[in-house]
Short mmCIF file of C-alpha atoms in Angstrom, two decimals:
data_model
loop_
_atom_site.label_atom_id
_atom_site.label_comp_id
_atom_site.label_asym_id
_atom_site.label_seq_id
_atom_site.Cartn_x
_atom_site.Cartn_y
_atom_site.Cartn_z
CA MET A 194 -17.08 6.71 -7.26
CA LYS A 195 -20.19 8.62 -8.37
CA LYS A 196 -20.95 9.57 -4.77
CA ILE A 197 -17.37 10.79 -4.25
CA LEU A 198 -17.56 12.96 -7.38
CA THR A 199 -20.87 14.39 -6.22
CA LEU A 200 -19.37 15.32 -2.87
CA LEU A 201 -16.41 16.94 -4.60
CA ALA A 202 -18.77 18.97 -6.77
CA PHE A 203 -20.63 20.00 -3.65
CA PHE A 204 -17.36 21.04 -2.05
CA MET A 205 -16.55 23.23 -5.06
CA VAL A 206 -19.91 24.98 -4.81
CA PHE A 207 -19.54 25.44 -1.08
CA THR A 208 -15.98 26.79 -1.19
CA ALA A 209 -16.54 29.62 -3.63
CA CYS A 210 -15.86 32.21 -0.94
CA LYS A 211 -13.53 30.25 1.32
CA SER A 212 -10.77 32.29 2.94
CA THR A 213 -7.20 32.03 1.73
CA LYS A 214 -3.87 33.19 3.12
CA ASN A 215 -2.71 36.74 2.58
CA VAL A 216 -0.11 37.60 -0.03
CA ALA A 217 2.13 40.59 0.58
CA ASN A 218 2.36 41.79 -3.02
CA TYR A 219 0.09 41.54 -6.01
CA ILE A 220 0.66 41.84 -9.72
CA GLU A 221 -1.66 44.54 -10.98
CA THR A 222 -3.45 43.75 -14.22
CA ASP A 223 -4.60 46.18 -16.89
CA THR A 224 -7.83 47.73 -15.63
CA SER A 225 -7.93 50.69 -17.98
CA THR A 226 -10.79 49.42 -20.15
CA SER A 227 -14.20 49.84 -18.58
CA PRO A 228 -16.73 47.23 -19.74
CA ASN A 229 -19.30 48.12 -22.38
CA TYR A 230 -22.58 46.73 -21.05
CA ASN A 231 -24.36 47.45 -24.31
CA LEU A 232 -22.64 44.25 -25.44
CA GLU A 233 -24.55 41.13 -24.45
CA LYS A 234 -21.31 39.20 -24.05
CA ASN A 235 -20.59 41.26 -20.93
CA TRP A 236 -23.70 39.90 -19.21
CA ALA A 237 -23.72 36.47 -17.63
CA VAL A 238 -27.51 36.44 -17.69
CA LEU A 239 -30.11 38.40 -19.62
CA PRO A 240 -33.75 37.34 -20.07
CA ASN A 241 -32.88 36.13 -23.59
CA LYS A 242 -29.61 34.58 -22.40
CA TYR A 243 -30.39 31.80 -19.92
CA THR A 244 -28.21 28.71 -19.88
CA LYS A 245 -30.03 25.40 -20.24
CA ASP A 246 -29.37 24.47 -16.61
CA PHE A 247 -30.48 27.85 -15.30
CA ALA A 248 -33.64 27.77 -17.41
CA GLU A 249 -34.69 24.56 -15.64
CA PHE A 250 -35.32 26.56 -12.47
CA ALA A 251 -36.62 29.76 -14.06
CA SER A 252 -40.19 30.69 -14.89
CA LYS A 253 -41.52 28.87 -17.94
CA ALA A 254 -43.67 31.90 -18.73
CA GLN A 255 -41.17 34.74 -18.80
CA ASP A 256 -43.46 36.98 -20.82
CA THR A 257 -45.88 37.07 -17.88
CA LEU A 258 -43.28 38.22 -15.34
CA GLN A 259 -43.84 41.81 -14.28
CA ALA A 260 -40.66 42.34 -12.24
CA ASP A 261 -36.89 42.22 -12.73
CA VAL A 262 -34.10 40.72 -10.64
CA PHE A 263 -30.64 42.29 -10.61
CA TYR A 264 -28.19 39.84 -9.04
CA VAL A 265 -24.55 40.44 -8.03
CA TYR A 266 -22.53 37.28 -7.47
CA PRO A 267 -20.10 36.48 -4.61
CA THR A 268 -16.32 36.16 -4.54
CA LEU A 269 -15.28 33.39 -6.90
CA ASN A 270 -11.57 34.16 -7.21
CA SER A 271 -9.75 32.89 -4.13
CA GLU A 272 -6.82 30.90 -5.54
CA LYS A 273 -3.60 31.56 -3.63
CA ASP A 274 -1.46 31.51 -6.77
CA ASP A 275 -3.60 34.08 -8.60
CA LEU A 276 -1.82 37.40 -7.97
CA ARG A 277 -4.24 39.59 -9.93
CA TRP A 278 -6.14 42.35 -8.17
CA ASN A 279 -9.18 41.96 -10.40
CA VAL A 280 -10.34 39.29 -12.82
CA PRO A 281 -10.77 40.48 -16.43
CA LEU A 282 -14.30 40.27 -17.76
CA ASP A 283 -13.35 37.84 -20.53
CA ASP A 284 -11.61 35.35 -18.21
CA GLU A 285 -13.25 32.07 -19.29
CA LYS A 286 -12.46 30.26 -16.04
CA GLN A 287 -14.17 33.01 -14.05
CA GLN A 288 -17.14 33.11 -16.40
CA ASN A 289 -17.59 29.36 -15.97
CA LYS A 290 -17.63 29.78 -12.18
CA VAL A 291 -20.18 32.57 -12.43
CA LEU A 292 -22.56 30.57 -14.60
CA ASN A 293 -22.17 27.10 -13.09
CA ARG A 294 -21.83 28.05 -9.43
CA ALA A 295 -23.24 31.45 -8.53
CA VAL A 296 -25.93 31.81 -11.18
CA LEU A 297 -27.08 28.20 -11.07
CA PHE A 298 -27.13 27.76 -7.30
CA GLN A 299 -27.96 31.28 -6.12
CA ALA A 300 -29.56 33.52 -8.76
CA SER A 301 -31.87 30.66 -9.71
CA ALA A 302 -33.73 31.11 -6.42
CA PHE A 303 -35.11 34.40 -7.76
CA ALA A 304 -35.81 33.31 -11.33
CA THR A 305 -39.53 32.69 -10.86
CA ALA A 306 -40.10 36.13 -9.33
CA GLY A 307 -38.77 38.18 -12.22
CA LYS A 308 -36.59 38.39 -15.31
CA VAL A 309 -32.98 37.97 -14.25
CA TYR A 310 -30.05 40.25 -15.09
CA VAL A 311 -26.50 39.35 -14.04
CA PRO A 312 -23.54 41.41 -15.26
CA PHE A 313 -20.03 40.04 -15.41
CA TYR A 314 -17.76 42.39 -13.47
CA ARG A 315 -14.03 42.69 -12.78
CA GLN A 316 -14.26 41.04 -9.42
CA ALA A 317 -11.70 41.71 -6.70
CA HIS A 318 -9.67 38.79 -5.41
CA LEU A 319 -10.74 37.54 -1.97
CA ARG A 320 -7.46 38.75 -0.47
CA SER A 321 -8.55 42.32 -1.15
CA TYR A 322 -10.61 42.24 2.04
CA SER A 323 -7.55 41.58 4.19
CA ASN A 324 -5.30 43.95 2.24
CA LEU A 325 -7.45 47.05 1.96
CA GLU A 326 -4.59 49.52 2.40
CA ASN A 327 -2.28 47.55 0.11
CA GLY A 328 -4.58 47.81 -2.89
CA GLY A 329 -7.61 45.82 -1.81
CA GLU A 330 -9.83 48.87 -1.44
CA LYS A 331 -8.96 50.03 -4.96
CA ALA A 332 -9.70 46.56 -6.30
CA LEU A 333 -13.10 46.47 -4.61
CA LEU A 334 -13.97 49.97 -5.79
CA LEU A 335 -13.00 49.02 -9.35
CA ALA A 336 -15.29 46.00 -9.11
CA TYR A 337 -18.12 48.19 -7.85
CA SER A 338 -17.59 50.68 -10.68
CA ASP A 339 -18.48 47.85 -13.08
CA VAL A 340 -21.57 46.85 -11.10
CA LYS A 341 -22.68 50.48 -10.98
CA LYS A 342 -22.12 50.96 -14.70
CA ALA A 343 -24.03 47.77 -15.49
CA PHE A 344 -26.95 48.86 -13.34
CA LYS A 345 -27.08 52.27 -15.04
CA LEU A 346 -27.23 50.56 -18.42
CA TYR A 347 -29.85 48.13 -17.14
CA LEU A 348 -32.06 51.05 -16.03
CA LYS A 349 -31.64 52.85 -19.34
CA LYS A 350 -31.93 49.93 -21.74
CA TYR A 351 -33.87 47.13 -20.07
CA ASN A 352 -35.92 48.18 -17.05
CA ASN A 353 -38.72 50.22 -18.64
CA GLY A 354 -40.10 51.25 -15.25
CA ARG A 355 -40.53 47.70 -13.92
CA PRO A 356 -40.21 46.95 -10.19
CA ILE A 357 -36.89 45.47 -9.08
CA ILE A 358 -35.53 42.83 -6.74
CA ILE A 359 -31.88 43.34 -5.82
CA ALA A 360 -30.14 40.11 -4.80
CA SER A 361 -26.53 39.49 -3.82
CA HIS A 362 -24.12 37.45 -1.76
CA SER A 363 -20.72 38.04 -0.13
CA GLN A 364 -18.63 40.41 -2.30
CA GLY A 365 -21.76 40.96 -4.33
CA SER A 366 -23.41 42.30 -1.18
CA THR A 367 -20.43 44.60 -0.56
CA HIS A 368 -21.23 46.20 -3.89
CA THR A 369 -24.99 46.04 -3.38
CA LYS A 370 -24.78 48.12 -0.21
CA LEU A 371 -23.19 50.88 -2.29
CA LEU A 372 -25.65 50.31 -5.14
CA LEU A 373 -28.62 50.76 -2.80
CA LYS A 374 -27.17 53.99 -1.42
CA ASP A 375 -26.37 55.38 -4.87
CA PHE A 376 -29.67 54.54 -6.58
CA PHE A 377 -32.40 53.81 -4.04
CA ASP A 378 -31.79 55.31 -0.59
CA GLU A 379 -33.87 58.50 -0.29
CA LYS A 380 -34.22 58.51 -4.08
CA PRO A 381 -37.28 58.15 -6.36
CA LEU A 382 -36.19 54.69 -7.51
CA GLN A 383 -36.93 53.26 -4.07
CA LYS A 384 -40.59 53.28 -5.10
CA LYS A 385 -39.66 50.53 -7.57
CA LEU A 386 -37.79 48.41 -5.01
CA ILE A 387 -39.64 45.19 -4.25
CA ALA A 388 -36.94 43.95 -1.89
CA ALA A 389 -33.18 43.78 -1.46
CA TYR A 390 -31.68 40.45 -0.38
CA VAL A 391 -28.28 41.60 0.92
CA ILE A 392 -26.89 38.25 2.04
CA GLY A 393 -23.56 37.12 3.45
CA THR A 394 -22.23 40.44 4.72
CA ILE A 395 -22.58 42.69 7.75
CA VAL A 396 -25.48 45.10 7.33
CA LYS A 397 -26.47 47.32 10.21
CA PRO A 398 -30.15 48.18 10.84
CA ASN A 399 -29.34 51.84 10.14
CA GLN A 400 -27.20 51.08 7.07
CA PHE A 401 -29.57 53.14 4.94
CA LYS A 402 -31.65 56.22 5.63
CA SER A 403 -34.94 55.30 3.97
CA ILE A 404 -34.53 51.58 3.21
CA LYS A 405 -35.63 49.69 6.29
CA VAL A 406 -35.22 46.13 7.53
CA MET A 407 -38.20 43.97 6.56
CA THR A 408 -39.64 41.82 9.37
CA LYS A 409 -42.75 40.42 7.66
CA PRO A 410 -42.74 37.86 4.82
CA ASN A 411 -44.87 39.98 2.47
CA GLU A 412 -43.26 43.33 3.30
CA THR A 413 -41.75 45.31 0.41
CA GLY A 414 -39.48 48.28 -0.16
CA GLY A 415 -36.83 47.22 2.36
CA PHE A 416 -34.04 44.72 2.82
CA VAL A 417 -33.15 41.43 4.51
CA GLY A 418 -29.80 39.83 5.26
CA TRP A 419 -28.10 37.11 7.28
CA ASN A 420 -24.90 35.12 7.85
CA THR A 421 -25.02 31.37 8.47
CA PHE A 422 -22.94 29.23 10.84
CA LYS A 423 -23.27 25.74 12.20
CA LYS A 424 -25.16 25.75 15.49
CA GLY A 425 -22.82 26.52 18.39
CA TYR A 426 -20.07 28.17 16.35
CA TYR A 427 -18.96 31.75 15.77
CA SER A 428 -16.68 33.60 13.39
CA LYS A 429 -12.94 33.17 13.87
CA LYS A 430 -12.90 36.94 14.26
CA GLY A 431 -14.71 36.62 17.56
CA LYS A 432 -18.10 36.00 19.12
CA ASP A 433 -19.11 39.65 18.75
CA TYR A 434 -18.04 40.08 15.12
CA PHE A 435 -21.58 39.83 13.72
CA ARG A 436 -23.38 41.12 16.79
CA GLY A 437 -25.76 43.96 15.94
CA SER A 438 -25.96 43.13 12.24
CA VAL A 439 -29.28 42.47 10.55
CA THR A 440 -30.20 38.80 10.94
CA SER A 441 -33.37 37.99 9.06
CA ASN A 442 -35.04 34.63 9.50
CA PRO A 443 -34.70 33.05 6.00
CA ILE A 444 -37.43 30.51 6.71
CA THR A 445 -40.28 32.40 8.38
CA TRP A 446 -39.18 35.92 7.33
CA ASN A 447 -40.46 37.36 10.60
CA LEU A 448 -39.07 37.89 14.09
CA ASP A 449 -39.13 34.20 15.06
CA LYS A 450 -35.87 33.13 16.70
CA THR A 451 -36.22 29.41 15.98
CA THR A 452 -37.78 27.11 13.38
CA THR A 453 -38.64 23.43 13.05
CA LEU A 454 -37.65 20.94 10.38
CA GLU A 455 -41.18 21.03 8.99
CA GLN A 456 -40.92 24.77 8.29
CA HIS A 457 -37.84 24.47 6.09
CA LYS A 458 -38.84 24.57 2.42
CA GLY A 459 -35.74 23.26 0.69
CA PHE A 460 -31.96 23.07 0.40
CA PHE A 461 -30.56 23.10 -3.17
CA TYR A 462 -27.75 20.54 -3.43
CA SER A 463 -25.06 20.27 -6.12
CA ASN A 464 -26.87 17.33 -7.74
CA LYS A 465 -29.59 19.88 -8.60
CA LYS A 466 -32.03 18.24 -6.20
CA LEU A 467 -34.01 19.91 -3.43
CA TYR A 468 -34.08 18.49 0.07
CA GLU A 469 -37.08 19.65 2.09
CA ASN A 470 -37.36 19.74 5.89
CA ALA A 471 -33.57 19.47 6.01
CA LEU A 472 -32.59 21.80 8.85
CA GLU A 473 -33.60 23.86 11.86
CA ILE A 474 -32.26 27.32 12.64
CA GLU A 475 -31.76 29.59 15.61
CA ILE A 476 -31.19 33.34 15.41
CA THR A 477 -28.45 34.42 17.83
CA ASP A 478 -25.74 37.09 18.19
CA GLY A 479 -26.18 38.38 14.65
CA LEU A 480 -26.04 34.88 13.15
CA VAL A 481 -28.32 32.25 11.68
CA TRP A 482 -27.30 29.05 13.45
CA THR A 483 -28.31 25.92 11.58
CA THR A 484 -28.27 22.23 12.33
CA THR A 485 -26.31 20.02 9.94
CA PRO A 486 -28.61 19.66 6.90
CA LYS A 487 -30.22 16.29 6.28
CA PHE A 488 -29.13 15.29 2.78
CA PRO A 489 -26.70 12.80 1.13
CA GLY A 490 -23.61 14.83 2.07
CA ARG A 491 -24.61 15.21 5.71
CA LEU A 492 -21.41 13.60 7.04
CA PHE A 493 -19.30 15.83 4.81
CA MET A 494 -20.99 19.00 6.06
CA SER A 495 -20.78 17.94 9.70
CA PHE A 496 -17.12 19.00 9.62
CA MET A 497 -17.97 22.52 8.45
CA LYS A 498 -18.54 25.32 10.95
CA ASN A 499 -18.85 28.41 8.77
CA TYR A 500 -21.75 27.98 6.33
CA HIS A 501 -21.19 31.36 4.67
CA VAL A 502 -20.94 29.87 1.21
CA GLY A 503 -24.30 28.15 1.73
CA ASP A 504 -26.18 31.29 2.81
CA ILE A 505 -28.47 31.00 -0.22
CA ASN A 506 -28.25 27.29 -1.14
CA LEU A 507 -29.38 26.20 2.31
CA PHE A 508 -32.60 28.24 2.03
CA TRP A 509 -33.07 28.11 -1.74
CA LYS A 510 -36.73 27.09 -1.81
CA ASP A 511 -37.55 29.40 1.11
CA ILE A 512 -36.04 32.32 -0.80
CA GLN A 513 -37.75 31.34 -4.03
CA GLN A 514 -41.19 31.33 -2.44
CA ASN A 515 -40.53 34.54 -0.51
CA ALA A 516 -39.33 36.43 -3.59
CA VAL A 517 -42.55 35.50 -5.40
CA LEU A 518 -44.63 36.44 -2.36
CA ARG A 519 -43.03 39.88 -2.05
CA THR A 520 -43.32 40.47 -5.79
CA ASN A 521 -47.03 39.63 -5.77
CA ALA A 522 -47.57 41.84 -2.71
CA TYR A 523 -45.78 44.73 -4.42
CA LEU A 524 -47.79 44.34 -7.62
CA LYS A 525 -51.04 44.14 -5.67
CA ASN A 526 -50.24 47.37 -3.81
CA ASN A 527 -48.98 49.20 -6.90
CA THR A 528 -51.55 48.44 -9.54
CA LYS A 529 -51.16 51.91 -11.07
CA MET A 530 -47.46 51.55 -11.91
#
Protein backbone atom coordinates (compact mmCIF):
# COMPACT_ATOMS: atom_id res chain seq x y z
CA MET A 1 0.00 0.00 0.00
CA LYS A 2 2.81 2.44 0.88
CA LYS A 3 4.42 1.88 -2.52
CA ILE A 4 1.09 2.50 -4.30
CA LEU A 5 0.59 5.77 -2.40
CA THR A 6 4.11 6.85 -3.27
CA LEU A 7 3.47 6.21 -6.95
CA LEU A 8 0.21 8.15 -6.76
CA ALA A 9 2.04 11.08 -5.17
CA PHE A 10 4.61 10.87 -7.94
CA PHE A 11 1.83 10.91 -10.51
CA MET A 12 0.38 14.06 -8.95
CA VAL A 13 3.74 15.82 -9.15
CA PHE A 14 4.27 14.67 -12.71
CA THR A 15 0.82 15.67 -13.98
CA ALA A 16 0.85 19.28 -12.88
CA CYS A 17 0.88 20.48 -16.48
CA LYS A 18 -0.89 17.59 -18.18
CA SER A 19 -3.14 18.56 -21.07
CA THR A 20 -6.90 18.54 -20.70
CA LYS A 21 -9.77 18.76 -23.15
CA ASN A 22 -10.95 22.12 -24.41
CA VAL A 23 -14.08 23.76 -23.06
CA ALA A 24 -16.04 26.05 -25.35
CA ASN A 25 -17.09 28.60 -22.73
CA TYR A 26 -15.59 29.78 -19.48
CA ILE A 27 -17.02 31.53 -16.47
CA GLU A 28 -15.00 34.68 -15.97
CA THR A 29 -14.05 35.44 -12.38
CA ASP A 30 -13.51 38.83 -10.79
CA THR A 31 -10.03 39.97 -11.82
CA SER A 32 -10.42 43.63 -10.96
CA THR A 33 -8.19 43.60 -7.88
CA SER A 34 -4.50 43.61 -8.68
CA PRO A 35 -2.37 41.91 -6.00
CA ASN A 36 -0.47 44.00 -3.47
CA TYR A 37 2.99 42.45 -3.33
CA ASN A 38 3.97 44.59 -0.36
CA LEU A 39 1.96 42.01 1.59
CA GLU A 40 3.98 38.92 2.45
CA LYS A 41 0.88 36.74 2.17
CA ASN A 42 0.96 37.28 -1.60
CA TRP A 43 4.37 35.58 -1.85
CA ALA A 44 4.68 31.81 -1.80
CA VAL A 45 8.35 32.11 -0.89
CA LEU A 46 10.46 34.89 0.58
CA PRO A 47 13.87 34.40 2.23
CA ASN A 48 12.16 34.68 5.63
CA LYS A 49 9.23 32.52 4.50
CA TYR A 50 10.51 29.04 3.65
CA THR A 51 8.33 26.04 4.43
CA LYS A 52 9.94 23.33 6.53
CA ASP A 53 10.13 20.94 3.57
CA PHE A 54 11.60 23.57 1.25
CA ALA A 55 14.17 24.60 3.85
CA GLU A 56 15.54 21.04 3.87
CA PHE A 57 16.94 21.61 0.39
CA ALA A 58 17.90 25.27 0.74
CA SER A 59 21.19 26.73 1.88
CA LYS A 60 21.72 26.44 5.63
CA ALA A 61 23.70 29.68 5.54
CA GLN A 62 21.31 32.10 3.86
CA ASP A 63 23.12 35.14 5.21
CA THR A 64 26.16 34.21 3.12
CA LEU A 65 24.26 34.00 -0.17
CA GLN A 66 25.14 36.88 -2.47
CA ALA A 67 22.54 36.27 -5.21
CA ASP A 68 18.76 36.07 -5.57
CA VAL A 69 16.51 33.62 -7.40
CA PHE A 70 13.19 34.77 -8.87
CA TYR A 71 11.12 31.70 -9.78
CA VAL A 72 7.84 31.55 -11.73
CA TYR A 73 5.93 28.29 -11.35
CA PRO A 74 4.24 26.20 -14.08
CA THR A 75 0.58 25.58 -14.86
CA LEU A 76 -1.06 23.95 -11.86
CA ASN A 77 -4.72 24.49 -12.73
CA SER A 78 -5.78 21.92 -15.32
CA GLU A 79 -9.01 20.47 -13.91
CA LYS A 80 -11.67 20.02 -16.58
CA ASP A 81 -14.50 21.10 -14.28
CA ASP A 82 -12.79 24.36 -13.27
CA LEU A 83 -14.29 26.97 -15.60
CA ARG A 84 -12.36 29.96 -14.24
CA TRP A 85 -10.04 31.89 -16.52
CA ASN A 86 -7.62 32.69 -13.72
CA VAL A 87 -7.12 31.35 -10.22
CA PRO A 88 -7.53 33.95 -7.43
CA LEU A 89 -4.41 34.58 -5.38
CA ASP A 90 -6.05 33.43 -2.14
CA ASP A 91 -7.25 30.08 -3.54
CA GLU A 92 -5.99 27.68 -0.85
CA LYS A 93 -6.02 24.64 -3.13
CA GLN A 94 -3.83 26.45 -5.65
CA GLN A 95 -1.50 27.74 -2.95
CA ASN A 96 -1.04 24.20 -1.67
CA LYS A 97 -0.11 23.03 -5.18
CA VAL A 98 2.38 25.86 -5.55
CA LEU A 99 4.13 25.12 -2.27
CA ASN A 100 4.04 21.32 -2.24
CA ARG A 101 4.58 20.65 -5.94
CA ALA A 102 6.25 23.48 -7.83
CA VAL A 103 8.24 25.11 -5.05
CA LEU A 104 9.30 21.88 -3.37
CA PHE A 105 10.23 19.93 -6.51
CA GLN A 106 11.40 22.71 -8.82
CA ALA A 107 12.38 25.95 -7.08
CA SER A 108 14.34 23.93 -4.53
CA ALA A 109 16.93 23.13 -7.20
CA PHE A 110 18.03 26.78 -7.08
CA ALA A 111 17.84 27.31 -3.33
CA THR A 112 21.56 26.85 -2.65
CA ALA A 113 22.54 29.39 -5.30
CA GLY A 114 20.61 32.34 -3.92
CA LYS A 115 17.78 33.62 -1.77
CA VAL A 116 14.50 32.52 -3.34
CA TYR A 117 11.51 34.71 -4.21
CA VAL A 118 8.29 33.18 -5.55
CA PRO A 119 5.17 35.32 -5.99
CA PHE A 120 1.70 33.86 -6.07
CA TYR A 121 0.00 35.02 -9.27
CA ARG A 122 -3.45 34.72 -10.84
CA GLN A 123 -2.47 31.85 -13.05
CA ALA A 124 -4.30 31.15 -16.31
CA HIS A 125 -6.03 27.80 -16.68
CA LEU A 126 -4.21 25.34 -18.95
CA ARG A 127 -7.02 25.57 -21.51
CA SER A 128 -6.04 29.18 -22.15
CA TYR A 129 -3.28 27.96 -24.48
CA SER A 130 -5.76 26.23 -26.78
CA ASN A 131 -8.35 29.01 -26.55
CA LEU A 132 -6.27 32.11 -27.11
CA GLU A 133 -8.88 33.95 -29.17
CA ASN A 134 -11.71 32.91 -26.85
CA GLY A 135 -10.18 34.57 -23.80
CA GLY A 136 -7.03 32.55 -23.24
CA GLU A 137 -4.71 35.34 -24.34
CA LYS A 138 -6.36 37.78 -21.93
CA ALA A 139 -6.04 35.23 -19.13
CA LEU A 140 -2.34 34.72 -19.82
CA LEU A 141 -1.69 38.46 -20.04
CA LEU A 142 -3.50 38.97 -16.73
CA ALA A 143 -1.29 36.31 -15.17
CA TYR A 144 1.81 38.01 -16.57
CA SER A 145 0.68 41.39 -15.23
CA ASP A 146 0.92 39.88 -11.73
CA VAL A 147 4.37 38.40 -12.36
CA LYS A 148 5.55 41.74 -13.74
CA LYS A 149 4.14 43.65 -10.79
CA ALA A 150 5.74 41.23 -8.33
CA PHE A 151 9.11 41.57 -10.03
CA LYS A 152 8.91 45.37 -9.93
CA LEU A 153 8.22 45.21 -6.20
CA TYR A 154 11.01 42.69 -5.72
CA LEU A 155 13.49 45.06 -7.43
CA LYS A 156 12.33 48.02 -5.36
CA LYS A 157 11.99 46.37 -1.96
CA TYR A 158 14.20 43.30 -1.83
CA ASN A 159 16.93 43.17 -4.47
CA ASN A 160 19.32 45.90 -3.30
CA GLY A 161 21.49 45.55 -6.40
CA ARG A 162 22.14 41.81 -6.00
CA PRO A 163 22.69 39.58 -9.04
CA ILE A 164 19.70 37.52 -10.14
CA ILE A 165 18.87 34.05 -11.41
CA ILE A 166 15.55 33.86 -13.24
CA ALA A 167 14.03 30.36 -13.18
CA SER A 168 10.74 29.12 -14.60
CA HIS A 169 8.84 26.22 -16.10
CA SER A 170 5.93 25.83 -18.55
CA GLN A 171 3.44 28.70 -18.09
CA GLY A 172 6.01 30.28 -15.83
CA SER A 173 8.39 30.34 -18.79
CA THR A 174 5.70 31.94 -20.97
CA HIS A 175 5.72 34.82 -18.52
CA THR A 176 9.49 34.76 -18.06
CA LYS A 177 10.09 35.34 -21.77
CA LEU A 178 8.11 38.57 -21.44
CA LEU A 179 9.82 39.42 -18.15
CA LEU A 180 13.26 39.10 -19.73
CA LYS A 181 12.25 41.35 -22.62
CA ASP A 182 10.69 43.97 -20.33
CA PHE A 183 13.47 44.16 -17.75
CA PHE A 184 16.72 42.67 -19.07
CA ASP A 185 16.97 42.57 -22.87
CA GLU A 186 19.13 45.52 -24.00
CA LYS A 187 18.58 47.10 -20.59
CA PRO A 188 21.00 47.95 -17.74
CA LEU A 189 19.60 45.20 -15.52
CA GLN A 190 21.09 42.55 -17.80
CA LYS A 191 24.41 43.28 -16.08
CA LYS A 192 22.85 41.71 -12.97
CA LEU A 193 21.60 38.59 -14.75
CA ILE A 194 23.50 35.50 -13.67
CA ALA A 195 21.41 33.20 -15.83
CA ALA A 196 17.85 32.56 -16.97
CA TYR A 197 16.58 28.98 -16.87
CA VAL A 198 13.60 29.22 -19.26
CA ILE A 199 12.44 25.61 -19.17
CA GLY A 200 9.51 23.74 -20.68
CA THR A 201 8.60 26.13 -23.47
CA ILE A 202 9.70 26.96 -27.01
CA VAL A 203 12.47 29.55 -26.99
CA LYS A 204 14.17 30.47 -30.24
CA PRO A 205 17.91 31.27 -30.33
CA ASN A 206 17.04 34.83 -31.42
CA GLN A 207 14.22 35.23 -28.88
CA PHE A 208 16.06 38.16 -27.33
CA LYS A 209 18.32 40.84 -28.76
CA SER A 210 21.10 40.94 -26.18
CA ILE A 211 20.44 37.85 -24.04
CA LYS A 212 22.19 34.94 -25.73
CA VAL A 213 22.00 31.17 -25.42
CA MET A 214 24.63 29.84 -23.00
CA THR A 215 26.64 26.85 -24.25
CA LYS A 216 29.22 26.52 -21.47
CA PRO A 217 28.49 25.36 -17.90
CA ASN A 218 30.05 28.42 -16.24
CA GLU A 219 28.76 30.99 -18.73
CA THR A 220 26.66 33.86 -17.34
CA GLY A 221 24.38 36.62 -18.59
CA GLY A 222 22.38 34.41 -20.96
CA PHE A 223 19.72 31.73 -20.95
CA VAL A 224 19.18 27.98 -21.26
CA GLY A 225 16.07 25.95 -22.01
CA TRP A 226 14.83 22.52 -23.03
CA ASN A 227 11.81 20.22 -23.42
CA THR A 228 11.99 16.57 -22.37
CA PHE A 229 10.48 13.49 -24.03
CA LYS A 230 11.05 9.79 -23.70
CA LYS A 231 13.66 8.60 -26.18
CA GLY A 232 12.09 7.92 -29.58
CA TYR A 233 8.97 10.04 -29.09
CA TYR A 234 7.83 13.44 -30.32
CA SER A 235 5.10 15.93 -29.50
CA LYS A 236 1.57 15.04 -30.58
CA LYS A 237 1.70 18.31 -32.51
CA GLY A 238 4.24 16.80 -34.88
CA LYS A 239 7.88 15.86 -35.23
CA ASP A 240 8.86 19.41 -36.20
CA TYR A 241 6.97 21.20 -33.43
CA PHE A 242 10.08 21.84 -31.30
CA ARG A 243 12.58 21.88 -34.14
CA GLY A 244 14.76 25.00 -34.04
CA SER A 245 14.06 25.78 -30.39
CA VAL A 246 16.87 26.13 -27.88
CA THR A 247 17.77 22.71 -26.49
CA SER A 248 20.39 23.00 -23.79
CA ASN A 249 22.04 19.91 -22.40
CA PRO A 250 20.85 19.87 -18.74
CA ILE A 251 23.61 17.49 -17.68
CA THR A 252 26.82 18.75 -19.31
CA TRP A 253 25.58 22.29 -20.10
CA ASN A 254 27.63 22.36 -23.29
CA LEU A 255 27.11 21.29 -26.90
CA ASP A 256 27.31 17.55 -26.20
CA LYS A 257 24.51 15.65 -27.93
CA THR A 258 24.60 12.60 -25.66
CA THR A 259 25.44 11.69 -22.06
CA THR A 260 26.13 8.55 -20.04
CA LEU A 261 24.47 7.31 -16.87
CA GLU A 262 27.58 8.24 -14.90
CA GLN A 263 27.25 11.90 -15.90
CA HIS A 264 23.73 12.29 -14.53
CA LYS A 265 23.84 13.97 -11.11
CA GLY A 266 20.38 13.24 -9.74
CA PHE A 267 16.63 12.89 -10.25
CA PHE A 268 14.43 14.28 -7.43
CA TYR A 269 11.59 11.84 -6.76
CA SER A 270 8.33 12.48 -4.88
CA ASN A 271 9.64 10.62 -1.83
CA LYS A 272 12.14 13.50 -1.52
CA LYS A 273 15.04 11.22 -2.40
CA LEU A 274 17.65 11.76 -5.10
CA TYR A 275 18.52 9.03 -7.57
CA GLU A 276 21.93 9.49 -9.16
CA ASN A 277 23.10 8.04 -12.48
CA ALA A 278 19.45 7.44 -13.33
CA LEU A 279 19.22 8.32 -17.02
CA GLU A 280 20.96 9.03 -20.31
CA ILE A 281 19.92 11.75 -22.74
CA GLU A 282 20.19 12.56 -26.41
CA ILE A 283 19.67 16.00 -27.93
CA THR A 284 17.60 15.78 -31.12
CA ASP A 285 15.12 17.84 -33.16
CA GLY A 286 14.73 20.50 -30.49
CA LEU A 287 14.17 17.92 -27.73
CA VAL A 288 15.97 16.32 -24.83
CA TRP A 289 15.32 12.60 -25.28
CA THR A 290 15.80 10.60 -22.10
CA THR A 291 15.86 6.94 -21.23
CA THR A 292 13.34 5.76 -18.64
CA PRO A 293 14.84 6.86 -15.30
CA LYS A 294 16.19 4.18 -12.99
CA PHE A 295 14.27 4.62 -9.73
CA PRO A 296 11.47 2.85 -7.78
CA GLY A 297 8.73 4.07 -10.15
CA ARG A 298 10.57 2.99 -13.29
CA LEU A 299 7.75 0.73 -14.51
CA PHE A 300 5.22 3.51 -13.95
CA MET A 301 7.23 6.01 -15.99
CA SER A 302 7.86 3.53 -18.80
CA PHE A 303 4.31 4.24 -19.99
CA MET A 304 4.93 7.99 -20.24
CA LYS A 305 6.14 9.55 -23.49
CA ASN A 306 6.00 13.27 -22.78
CA TYR A 307 8.23 14.12 -19.80
CA HIS A 308 7.37 17.83 -19.88
CA VAL A 309 6.28 17.87 -16.26
CA GLY A 310 9.62 16.36 -15.26
CA ASP A 311 11.78 18.92 -17.10
CA ILE A 312 13.28 20.07 -13.80
CA ASN A 313 12.77 17.07 -11.48
CA LEU A 314 14.66 14.75 -13.82
CA PHE A 315 17.76 16.97 -13.70
CA TRP A 316 17.32 18.44 -10.22
CA LYS A 317 20.84 17.83 -8.92
CA ASP A 318 22.38 18.79 -12.27
CA ILE A 319 20.53 22.11 -12.13
CA GLN A 320 21.41 22.68 -8.49
CA GLN A 321 25.12 22.29 -9.13
CA ASN A 322 25.01 24.35 -12.31
CA ALA A 323 23.16 27.24 -10.66
CA VAL A 324 25.83 27.39 -7.96
CA LEU A 325 28.60 27.17 -10.56
CA ARG A 326 27.19 30.04 -12.63
CA THR A 327 26.61 32.13 -9.51
CA ASN A 328 30.20 31.66 -8.35
CA ALA A 329 31.49 32.45 -11.85
CA TYR A 330 29.41 35.64 -11.95
CA LEU A 331 30.60 36.75 -8.52
CA LYS A 332 34.21 36.03 -9.42
CA ASN A 333 33.95 38.14 -12.59
CA ASN A 334 32.03 40.97 -10.92
CA THR A 335 33.90 41.57 -7.69
CA LYS A 336 33.23 45.31 -7.88
CA MET A 337 29.43 45.03 -7.82
